[in-house]
Coordinates of C-alpha atoms in Angstrom, one line a residue:
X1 CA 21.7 -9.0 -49.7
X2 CA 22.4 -7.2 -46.8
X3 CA 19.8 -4.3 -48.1
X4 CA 17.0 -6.9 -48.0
X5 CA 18.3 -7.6 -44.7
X6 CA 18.1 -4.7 -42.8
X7 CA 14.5 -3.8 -43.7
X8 CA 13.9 -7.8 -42.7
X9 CA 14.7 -6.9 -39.4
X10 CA 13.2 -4.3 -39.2
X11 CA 10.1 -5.4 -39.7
X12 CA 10.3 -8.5 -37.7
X13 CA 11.4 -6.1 -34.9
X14 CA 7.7 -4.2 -35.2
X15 CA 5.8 -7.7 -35.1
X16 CA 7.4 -8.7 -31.9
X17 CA 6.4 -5.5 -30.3
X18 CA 2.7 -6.4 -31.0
X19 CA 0.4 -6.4 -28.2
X20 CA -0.3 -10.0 -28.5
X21 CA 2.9 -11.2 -29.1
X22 CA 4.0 -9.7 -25.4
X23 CA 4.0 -12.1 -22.6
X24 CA 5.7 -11.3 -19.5
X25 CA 9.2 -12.3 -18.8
X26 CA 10.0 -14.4 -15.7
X27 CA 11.4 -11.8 -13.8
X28 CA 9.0 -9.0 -14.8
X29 CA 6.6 -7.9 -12.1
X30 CA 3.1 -8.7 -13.2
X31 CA 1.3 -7.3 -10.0
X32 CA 0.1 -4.7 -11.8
X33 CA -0.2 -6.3 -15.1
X34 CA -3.7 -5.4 -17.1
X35 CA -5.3 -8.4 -19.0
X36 CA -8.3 -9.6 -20.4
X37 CA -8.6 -12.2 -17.5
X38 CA -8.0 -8.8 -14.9
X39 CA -5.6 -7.4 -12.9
X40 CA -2.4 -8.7 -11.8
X41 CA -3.5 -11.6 -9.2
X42 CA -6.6 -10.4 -8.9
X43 CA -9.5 -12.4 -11.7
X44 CA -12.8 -11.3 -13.1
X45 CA -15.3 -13.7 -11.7
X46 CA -13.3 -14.8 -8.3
X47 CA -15.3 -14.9 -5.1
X48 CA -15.1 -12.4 -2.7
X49 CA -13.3 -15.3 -0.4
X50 CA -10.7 -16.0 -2.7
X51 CA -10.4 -12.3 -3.6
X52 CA -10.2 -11.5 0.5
X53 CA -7.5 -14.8 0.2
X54 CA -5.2 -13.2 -2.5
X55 CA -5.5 -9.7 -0.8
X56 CA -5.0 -10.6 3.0
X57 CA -7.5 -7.9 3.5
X58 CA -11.6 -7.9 4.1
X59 CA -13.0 -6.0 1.4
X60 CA -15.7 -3.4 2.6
X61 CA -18.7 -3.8 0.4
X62 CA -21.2 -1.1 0.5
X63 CA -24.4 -3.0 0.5
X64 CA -23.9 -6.8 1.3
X65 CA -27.2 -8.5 2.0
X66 CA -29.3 -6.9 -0.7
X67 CA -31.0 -4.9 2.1
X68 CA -29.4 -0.9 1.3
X69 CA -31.1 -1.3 -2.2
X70 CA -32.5 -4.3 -3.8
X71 CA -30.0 -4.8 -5.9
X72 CA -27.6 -7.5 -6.5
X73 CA -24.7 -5.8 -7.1
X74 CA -22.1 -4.2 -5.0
X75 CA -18.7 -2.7 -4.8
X76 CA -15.7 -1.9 -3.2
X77 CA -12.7 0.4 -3.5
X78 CA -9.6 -1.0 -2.2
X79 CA -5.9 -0.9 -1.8
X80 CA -3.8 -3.6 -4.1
X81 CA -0.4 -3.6 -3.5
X82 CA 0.4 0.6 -4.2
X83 CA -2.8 1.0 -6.6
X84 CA -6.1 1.8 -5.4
X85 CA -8.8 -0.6 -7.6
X86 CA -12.3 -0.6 -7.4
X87 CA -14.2 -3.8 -7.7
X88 CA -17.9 -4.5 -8.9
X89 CA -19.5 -7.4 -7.6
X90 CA -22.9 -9.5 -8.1
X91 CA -24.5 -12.0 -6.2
X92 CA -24.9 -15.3 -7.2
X93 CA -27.5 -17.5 -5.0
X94 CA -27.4 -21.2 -5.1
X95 CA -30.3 -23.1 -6.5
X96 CA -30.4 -25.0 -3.7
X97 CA -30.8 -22.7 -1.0
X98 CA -32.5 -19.1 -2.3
X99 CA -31.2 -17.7 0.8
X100 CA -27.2 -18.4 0.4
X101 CA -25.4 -16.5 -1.9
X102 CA -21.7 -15.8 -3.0
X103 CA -20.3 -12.0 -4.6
X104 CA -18.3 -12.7 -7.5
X105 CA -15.8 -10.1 -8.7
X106 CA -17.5 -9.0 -12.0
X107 CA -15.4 -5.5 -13.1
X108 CA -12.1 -4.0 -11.4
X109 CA -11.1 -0.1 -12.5
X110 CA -8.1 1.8 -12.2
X111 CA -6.2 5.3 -12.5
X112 CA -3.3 4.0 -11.2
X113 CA 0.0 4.6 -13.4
X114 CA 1.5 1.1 -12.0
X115 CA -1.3 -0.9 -13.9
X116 CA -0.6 -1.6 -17.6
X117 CA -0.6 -4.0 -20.5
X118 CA 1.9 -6.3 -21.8
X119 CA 2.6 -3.9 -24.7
X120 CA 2.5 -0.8 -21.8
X121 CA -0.7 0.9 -22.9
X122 CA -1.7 2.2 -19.7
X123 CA -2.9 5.9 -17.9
X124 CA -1.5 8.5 -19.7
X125 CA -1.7 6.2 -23.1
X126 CA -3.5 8.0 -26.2
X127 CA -6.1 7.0 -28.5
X128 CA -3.6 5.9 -31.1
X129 CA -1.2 3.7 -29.0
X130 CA -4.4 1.8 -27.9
X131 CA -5.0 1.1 -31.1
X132 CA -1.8 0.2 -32.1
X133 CA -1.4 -2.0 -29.5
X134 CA -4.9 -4.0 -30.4
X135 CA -4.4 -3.9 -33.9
X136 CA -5.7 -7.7 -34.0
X137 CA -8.9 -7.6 -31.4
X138 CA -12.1 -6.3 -31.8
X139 CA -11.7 -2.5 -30.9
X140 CA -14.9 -0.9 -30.3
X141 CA -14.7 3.1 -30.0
X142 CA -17.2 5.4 -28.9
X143 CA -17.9 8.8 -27.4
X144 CA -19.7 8.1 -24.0
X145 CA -23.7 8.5 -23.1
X146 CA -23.8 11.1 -20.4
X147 CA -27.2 12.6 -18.4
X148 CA -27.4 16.1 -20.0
X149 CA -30.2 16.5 -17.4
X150 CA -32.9 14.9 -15.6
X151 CA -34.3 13.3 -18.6
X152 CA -32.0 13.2 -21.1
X153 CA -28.9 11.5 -22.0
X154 CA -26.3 12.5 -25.0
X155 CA -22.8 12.3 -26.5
X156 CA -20.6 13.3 -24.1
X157 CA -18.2 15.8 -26.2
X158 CA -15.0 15.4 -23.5
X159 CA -15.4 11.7 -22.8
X160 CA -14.3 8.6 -25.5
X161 CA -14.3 5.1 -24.7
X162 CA -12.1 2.4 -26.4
X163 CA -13.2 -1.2 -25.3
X164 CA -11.0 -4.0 -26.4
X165 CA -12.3 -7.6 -26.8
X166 CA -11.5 -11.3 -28.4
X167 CA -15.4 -12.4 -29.9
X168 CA -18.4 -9.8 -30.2
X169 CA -18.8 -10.5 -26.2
X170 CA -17.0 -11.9 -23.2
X171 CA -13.7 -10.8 -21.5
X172 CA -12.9 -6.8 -22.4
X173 CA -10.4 -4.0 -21.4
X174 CA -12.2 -0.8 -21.9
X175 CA -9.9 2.2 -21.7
X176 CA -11.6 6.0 -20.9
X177 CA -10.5 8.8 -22.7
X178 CA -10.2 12.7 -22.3
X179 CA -11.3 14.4 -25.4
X180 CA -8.9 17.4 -24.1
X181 CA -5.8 15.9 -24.4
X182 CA -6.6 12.4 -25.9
X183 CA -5.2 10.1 -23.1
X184 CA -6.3 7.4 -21.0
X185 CA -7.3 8.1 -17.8
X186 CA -9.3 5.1 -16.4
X187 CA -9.2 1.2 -17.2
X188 CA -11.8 -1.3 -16.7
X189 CA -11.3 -5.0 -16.7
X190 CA -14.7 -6.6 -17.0
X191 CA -17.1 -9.5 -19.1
X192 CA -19.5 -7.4 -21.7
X193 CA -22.9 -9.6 -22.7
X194 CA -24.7 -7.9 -26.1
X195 CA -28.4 -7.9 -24.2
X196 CA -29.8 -6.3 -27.0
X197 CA -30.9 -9.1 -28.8

């Protein structure tokens, strides 16, 4: 009995260290704590006034009245807590008046060391523990599309890209890769729509 015991708890001891299975404690610090839903106190999809709320800070964007170049996105790098972030916005315009708008937080990135997972995948994570740690998500892994030159774009052969989400689109982590040494160095909280349809 106590043979069949020992490889028992053994293996329930590597199903609780699962990815999914993690929540944070009630003392644990999630400031910094990377999610589908973003990072630490900070959501994808919060307005730049609740965003400026949870910071206590204005947040500098580059280009906010569509003016610098048509577009209708912007963003921002800023200071959270110790980690520098930078945040992607677009504008949404009401129906009712073309003219009034509101930036909504769509993407955050980070290379700071503070922010990780539940499971602690974080910078400096490889290829593998990403994996591990997302064993029951959709994990979609690619080399990243890089401009060779003016024209052109290719397979990058130094830069890999492991994006991490819960249905074919909607909320994803996507964690960047160094070919070189096969670690993460940037993490991106963000939605991803399939517009190829």
């Amino acid at each position: 009995m106590r043979r069949l015991l020992l490889p028992l708890l053994l293996f329930l001891a590597a199903c609780g260290s699962k990815q999914e299975d993690k929540k944070p404690g009630k003392n644990e610090n999630t400031d910094y704590l990377v999610s589908l839903d973003g990072i630490g106190a900070l959501k994808i999809s919060m307005s730049q006034e609740e965003l400026e709320k949870a910071l206590q800070q204005k947040i500098p964007l580059t280009n906010p009245t569509d003016t610098i170049s048509g577009s209708w996105t912007d963003s921002a790098v800023i200071k959270y807590k110790d980690a520098e972030l930078r945040l992607t916005f677009v504008r949404t315009y009401a129906y009712e008046a073309r003219d009034s708008f509101h930036m909504r937080l769509t993407e955050m990135s980070t290379s700071s060391p503070l922010c990780k997972t539940a499971g602690g995948v974080g910078i400096g994570s490889t290829k593998q523990q990403v994996i591990n740690a997302f064993d029951n998500y959709r994990i979609y892994m690619a080399p990243e599309y890089i401009m060779i030159n003016d024209t052109t774009w290719g397979r990058s052969k130094t830069l890999y890209s492991i994006s991490i989400r819960e249905d074919r689109e909607g909320p994803q982590i996507a964690f960047y890769l160094n070919r070189k040494d096969n670690k993460v160095y940037l993490i991106e909280v963000g939605t991803f729509y399939d517009d190829s349809e």
